[in-house]
Coordinates of C-alpha atoms in Angstrom, one line a residue:
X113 CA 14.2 9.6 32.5
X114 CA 15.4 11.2 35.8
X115 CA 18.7 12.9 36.1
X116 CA 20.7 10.2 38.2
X117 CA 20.0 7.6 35.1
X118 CA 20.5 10.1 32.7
X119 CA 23.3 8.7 30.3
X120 CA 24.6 12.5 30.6
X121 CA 23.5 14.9 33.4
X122 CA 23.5 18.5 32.6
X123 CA 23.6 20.9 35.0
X124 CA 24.5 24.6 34.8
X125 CA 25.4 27.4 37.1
X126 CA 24.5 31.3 37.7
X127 CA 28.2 31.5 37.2
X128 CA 27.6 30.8 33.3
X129 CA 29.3 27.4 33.3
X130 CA 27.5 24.1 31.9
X131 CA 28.7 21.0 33.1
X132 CA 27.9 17.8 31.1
X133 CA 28.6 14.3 33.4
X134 CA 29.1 11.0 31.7
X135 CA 27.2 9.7 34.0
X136 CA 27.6 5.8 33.0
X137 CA 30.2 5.2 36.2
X138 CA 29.0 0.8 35.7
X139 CA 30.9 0.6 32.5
X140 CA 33.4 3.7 33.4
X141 CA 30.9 5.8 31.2
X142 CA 31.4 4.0 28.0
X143 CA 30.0 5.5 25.2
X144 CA 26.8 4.8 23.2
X145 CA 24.5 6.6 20.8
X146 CA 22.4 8.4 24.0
X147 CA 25.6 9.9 25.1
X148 CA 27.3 10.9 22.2
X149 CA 23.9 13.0 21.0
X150 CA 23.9 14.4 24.7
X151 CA 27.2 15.6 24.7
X152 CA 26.3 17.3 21.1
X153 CA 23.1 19.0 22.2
X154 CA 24.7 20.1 25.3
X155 CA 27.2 22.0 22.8
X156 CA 24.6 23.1 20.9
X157 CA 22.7 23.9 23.7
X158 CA 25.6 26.2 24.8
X159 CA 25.8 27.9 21.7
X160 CA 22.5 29.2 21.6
X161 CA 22.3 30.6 25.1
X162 CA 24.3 33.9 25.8
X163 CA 24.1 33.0 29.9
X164 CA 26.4 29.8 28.9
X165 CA 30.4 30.7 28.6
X166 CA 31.9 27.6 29.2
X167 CA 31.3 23.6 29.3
X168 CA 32.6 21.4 30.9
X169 CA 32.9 17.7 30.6
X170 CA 33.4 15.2 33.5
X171 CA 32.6 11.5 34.4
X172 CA 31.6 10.3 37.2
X173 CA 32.8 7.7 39.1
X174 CA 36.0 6.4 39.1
X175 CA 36.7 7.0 35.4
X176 CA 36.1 9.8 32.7
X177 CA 35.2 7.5 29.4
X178 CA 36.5 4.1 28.6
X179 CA 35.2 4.5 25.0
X180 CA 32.9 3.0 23.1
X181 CA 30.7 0.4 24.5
X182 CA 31.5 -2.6 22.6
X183 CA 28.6 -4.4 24.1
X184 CA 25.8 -2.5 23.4
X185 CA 26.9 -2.4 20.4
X186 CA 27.3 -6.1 20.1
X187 CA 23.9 -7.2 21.3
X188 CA 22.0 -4.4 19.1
X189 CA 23.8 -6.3 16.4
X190 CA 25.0 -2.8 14.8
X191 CA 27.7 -3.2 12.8
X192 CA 27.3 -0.1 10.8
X193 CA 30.5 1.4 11.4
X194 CA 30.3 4.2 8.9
X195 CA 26.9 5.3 10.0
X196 CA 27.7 5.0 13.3
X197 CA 29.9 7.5 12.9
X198 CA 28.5 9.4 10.4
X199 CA 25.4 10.0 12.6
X200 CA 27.1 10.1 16.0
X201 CA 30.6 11.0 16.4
X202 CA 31.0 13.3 14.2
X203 CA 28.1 15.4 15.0
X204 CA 29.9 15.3 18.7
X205 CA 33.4 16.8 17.6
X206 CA 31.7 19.1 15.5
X207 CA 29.7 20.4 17.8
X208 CA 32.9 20.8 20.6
X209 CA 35.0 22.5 17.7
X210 CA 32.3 24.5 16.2
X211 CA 31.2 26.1 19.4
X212 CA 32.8 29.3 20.1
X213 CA 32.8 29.0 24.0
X214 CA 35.4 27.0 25.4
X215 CA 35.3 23.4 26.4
X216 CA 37.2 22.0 29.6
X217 CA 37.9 18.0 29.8
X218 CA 38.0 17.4 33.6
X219 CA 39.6 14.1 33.1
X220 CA 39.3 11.3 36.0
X221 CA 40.9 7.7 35.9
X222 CA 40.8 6.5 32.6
X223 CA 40.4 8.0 29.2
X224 CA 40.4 5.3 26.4
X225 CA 39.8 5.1 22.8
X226 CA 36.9 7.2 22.2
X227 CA 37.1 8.4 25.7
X228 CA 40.4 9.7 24.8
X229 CA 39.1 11.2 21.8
X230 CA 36.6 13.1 23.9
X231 CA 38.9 14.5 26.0
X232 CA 41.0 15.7 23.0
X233 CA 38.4 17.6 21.2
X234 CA 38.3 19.7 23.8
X235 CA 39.8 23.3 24.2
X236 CA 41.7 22.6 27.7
X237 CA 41.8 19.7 29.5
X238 CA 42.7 19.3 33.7
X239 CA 43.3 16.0 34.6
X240 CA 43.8 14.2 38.0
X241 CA 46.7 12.5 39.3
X242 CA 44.9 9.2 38.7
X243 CA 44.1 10.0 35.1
X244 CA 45.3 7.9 32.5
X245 CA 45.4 7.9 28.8
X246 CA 45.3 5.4 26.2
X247 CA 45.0 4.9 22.6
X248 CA 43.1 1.8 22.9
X249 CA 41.4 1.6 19.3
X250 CA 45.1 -0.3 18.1
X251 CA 44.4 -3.2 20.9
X252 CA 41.5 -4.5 19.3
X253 CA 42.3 -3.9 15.7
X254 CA 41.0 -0.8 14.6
X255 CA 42.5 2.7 13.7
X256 CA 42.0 6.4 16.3
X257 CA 38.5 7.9 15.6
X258 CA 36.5 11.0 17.0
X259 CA 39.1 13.2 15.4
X260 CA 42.5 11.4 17.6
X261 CA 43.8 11.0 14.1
X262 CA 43.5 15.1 14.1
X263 CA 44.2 16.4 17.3
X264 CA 46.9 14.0 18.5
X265 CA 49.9 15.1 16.3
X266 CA 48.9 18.9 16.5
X267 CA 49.0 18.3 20.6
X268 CA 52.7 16.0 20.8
X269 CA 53.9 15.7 17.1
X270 CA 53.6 12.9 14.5
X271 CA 56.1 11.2 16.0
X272 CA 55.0 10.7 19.3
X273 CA 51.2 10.5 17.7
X274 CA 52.2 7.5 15.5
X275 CA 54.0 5.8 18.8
X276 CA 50.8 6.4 21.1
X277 CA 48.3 5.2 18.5
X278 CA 49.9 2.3 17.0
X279 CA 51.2 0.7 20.3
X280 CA 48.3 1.6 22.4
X281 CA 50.3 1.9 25.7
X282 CA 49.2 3.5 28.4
X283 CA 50.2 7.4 29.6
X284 CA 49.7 8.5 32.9
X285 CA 49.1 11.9 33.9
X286 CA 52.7 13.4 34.6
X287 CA 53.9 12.0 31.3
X288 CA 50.8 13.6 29.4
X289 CA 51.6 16.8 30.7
X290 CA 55.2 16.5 29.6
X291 CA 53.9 15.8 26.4
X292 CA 51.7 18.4 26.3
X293 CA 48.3 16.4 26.4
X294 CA 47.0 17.8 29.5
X295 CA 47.3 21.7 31.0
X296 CA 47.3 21.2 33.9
X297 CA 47.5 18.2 37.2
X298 CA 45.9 18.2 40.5
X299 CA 45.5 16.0 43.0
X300 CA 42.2 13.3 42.6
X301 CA 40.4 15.5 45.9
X302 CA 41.4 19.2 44.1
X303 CA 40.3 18.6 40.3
X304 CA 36.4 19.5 40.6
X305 CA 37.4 22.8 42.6
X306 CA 40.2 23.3 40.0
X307 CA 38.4 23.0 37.1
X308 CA 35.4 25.1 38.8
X309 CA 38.3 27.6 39.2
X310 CA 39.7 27.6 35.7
X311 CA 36.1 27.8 34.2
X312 CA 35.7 30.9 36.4
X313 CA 38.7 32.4 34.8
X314 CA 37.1 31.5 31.3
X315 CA 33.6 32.8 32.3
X316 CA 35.7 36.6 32.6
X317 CA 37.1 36.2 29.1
X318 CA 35.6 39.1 26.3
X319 CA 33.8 37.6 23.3
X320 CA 37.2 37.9 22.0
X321 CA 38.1 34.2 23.3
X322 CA 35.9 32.3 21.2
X323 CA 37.3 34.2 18.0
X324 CA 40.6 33.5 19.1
X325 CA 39.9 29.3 19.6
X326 CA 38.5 30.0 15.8
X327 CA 41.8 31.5 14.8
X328 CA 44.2 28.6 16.6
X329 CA 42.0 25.9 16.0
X330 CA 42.2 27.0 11.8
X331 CA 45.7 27.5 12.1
X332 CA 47.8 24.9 11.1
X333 CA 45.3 24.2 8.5
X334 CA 46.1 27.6 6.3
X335 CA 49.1 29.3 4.8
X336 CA 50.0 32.4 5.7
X337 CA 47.8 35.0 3.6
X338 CA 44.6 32.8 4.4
X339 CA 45.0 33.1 8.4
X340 CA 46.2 36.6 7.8
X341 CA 43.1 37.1 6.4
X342 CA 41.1 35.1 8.8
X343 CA 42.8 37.3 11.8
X344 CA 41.2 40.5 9.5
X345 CA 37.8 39.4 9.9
X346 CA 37.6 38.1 13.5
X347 CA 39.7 41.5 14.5
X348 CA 36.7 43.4 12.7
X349 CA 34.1 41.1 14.8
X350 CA 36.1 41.7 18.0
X351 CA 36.5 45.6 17.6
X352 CA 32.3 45.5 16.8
X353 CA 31.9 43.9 20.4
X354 CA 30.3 45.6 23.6
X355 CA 33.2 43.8 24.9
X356 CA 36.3 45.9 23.1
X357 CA 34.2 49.0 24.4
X358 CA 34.3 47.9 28.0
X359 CA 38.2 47.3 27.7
X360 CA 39.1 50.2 26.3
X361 CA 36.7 52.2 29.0
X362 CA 38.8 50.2 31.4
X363 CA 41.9 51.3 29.6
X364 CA 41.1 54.9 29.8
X365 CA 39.8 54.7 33.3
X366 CA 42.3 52.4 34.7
X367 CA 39.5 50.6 35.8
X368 CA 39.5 46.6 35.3
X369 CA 37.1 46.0 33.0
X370 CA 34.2 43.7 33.3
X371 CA 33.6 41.8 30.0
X372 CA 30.3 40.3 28.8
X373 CA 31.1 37.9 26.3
X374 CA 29.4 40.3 23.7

């Protein structure tokens, strides 16, 4: 298959950043089974390679993900909902939450349903002025998957969570960053330079960072003396690093230090 039919193109830079492209821009890169496992193996991909510090997830066209492609599934006549996600979604999210390298959304146009979901599971997320996002899964009778159900009420609250999910309206990008969907919004021509930018910043980070999206990401799930204890053992991994050496050369020198992600 060559890489401008590729349901996700994966391309990577010197600069230690892998970008995975929904690249289905005809059906504003709805989701099947070929990109969901791309979007896991480019996580898994990342984890496994010590040259990769950061991915980052885009769409192209005019639109980041509408969701899931109702018609392919349709006309394949799989109705297997639970294995479906079983064998496809959940291997995705994992894979995004498991891998301890950050993950930027670079959210275009819409991000629906799934699409939505996508863009939640991810560490940071920049979106254009243009962006929009809905939780569409309510408008055609069904319930937030792909982890929304998770990550929506620890981003805005179970308030606002229950109000976005069960009436399925749409949020554009300057009330998502009120609510605190979104870090950041740039104009439609800026966000591929400011996402490139705010990788860069991530690409500098000490192997410290992906310890410390461990620690916040387990946080609301424990009680005190269990993330008291979880902040022990990544503090012991952290002060093993290459990277704790550099910075406290740099300390003593008063010379920045330049981190290795080791």
């Amino acid at each position: 298959m060559s890489i401008s039919t590729a349901p996700v193109v994966l391309s990577s830079t010197d600069a230690g950043v892998l970008t995975l492209t929904l690249n289905r821009p005809e059906v504003l890169n709805g989701l099947t089974d070929d990109v969901l496992d791309a979007i896991t193996d480019g996580c898994r991909q990342a984890a496994s390679d010590d040259g990769i510090r950061v991915v980052v997830i885009s769409g192209a066209g005019r639109g980041f993900c509408s969701g899931q492609d109702l018609r392919a599934g349709l006309e394949s006549g799989d109705v297997d909902i639970r294995g479906h996600l079983r064998d496809h979604y959940v291997p995705m999210v994992r894979a995004m939450r498991d891998l301890e390298k950050p993950v930027i959304a670079s959210v275009n146009g819409v991000a629906a349903g799934a699409g939505m979901s996508v863009a939640l599971a991810a560490d940071f997320r920049i979106a254009a002025e243009s962006a929009t996002f809905i939780q569409a899964f309510v408008r055609i009778g069904l319930v937030p998957d792909a982890g929304s159900s998770y990550f929506l009420p620890r981003l805005v609250g179970t308030a606002k969570a229950l109000e976005l999910a069960m009436l399925g309206e749409t949020v554009d990008s300057a009330e998502a960053l009120r609510l605190g969907l979104v870090h950041r919004v740039v104009p439609d021509a800026d966000l591929g330079q400011a996402t490139a930018d705010f990788a860069a910043r991530l690409t500098r980070a000490p192997r410290s960072a992906g310890l410390i999206k461990q620690l916040i990401s387990h946080s609301l799930d424990s009680d005190l003396d269990e993330q008291l204890r979880r902040e022990e053992e990544a503090q012991v991994l952290a002060s093993e690093s290459e990277d704790f050496a550099a910075g406290i050369n740099g300390f003593i020198t008063k010379r920045p230090p330049v981190f290795t992600g080791r």
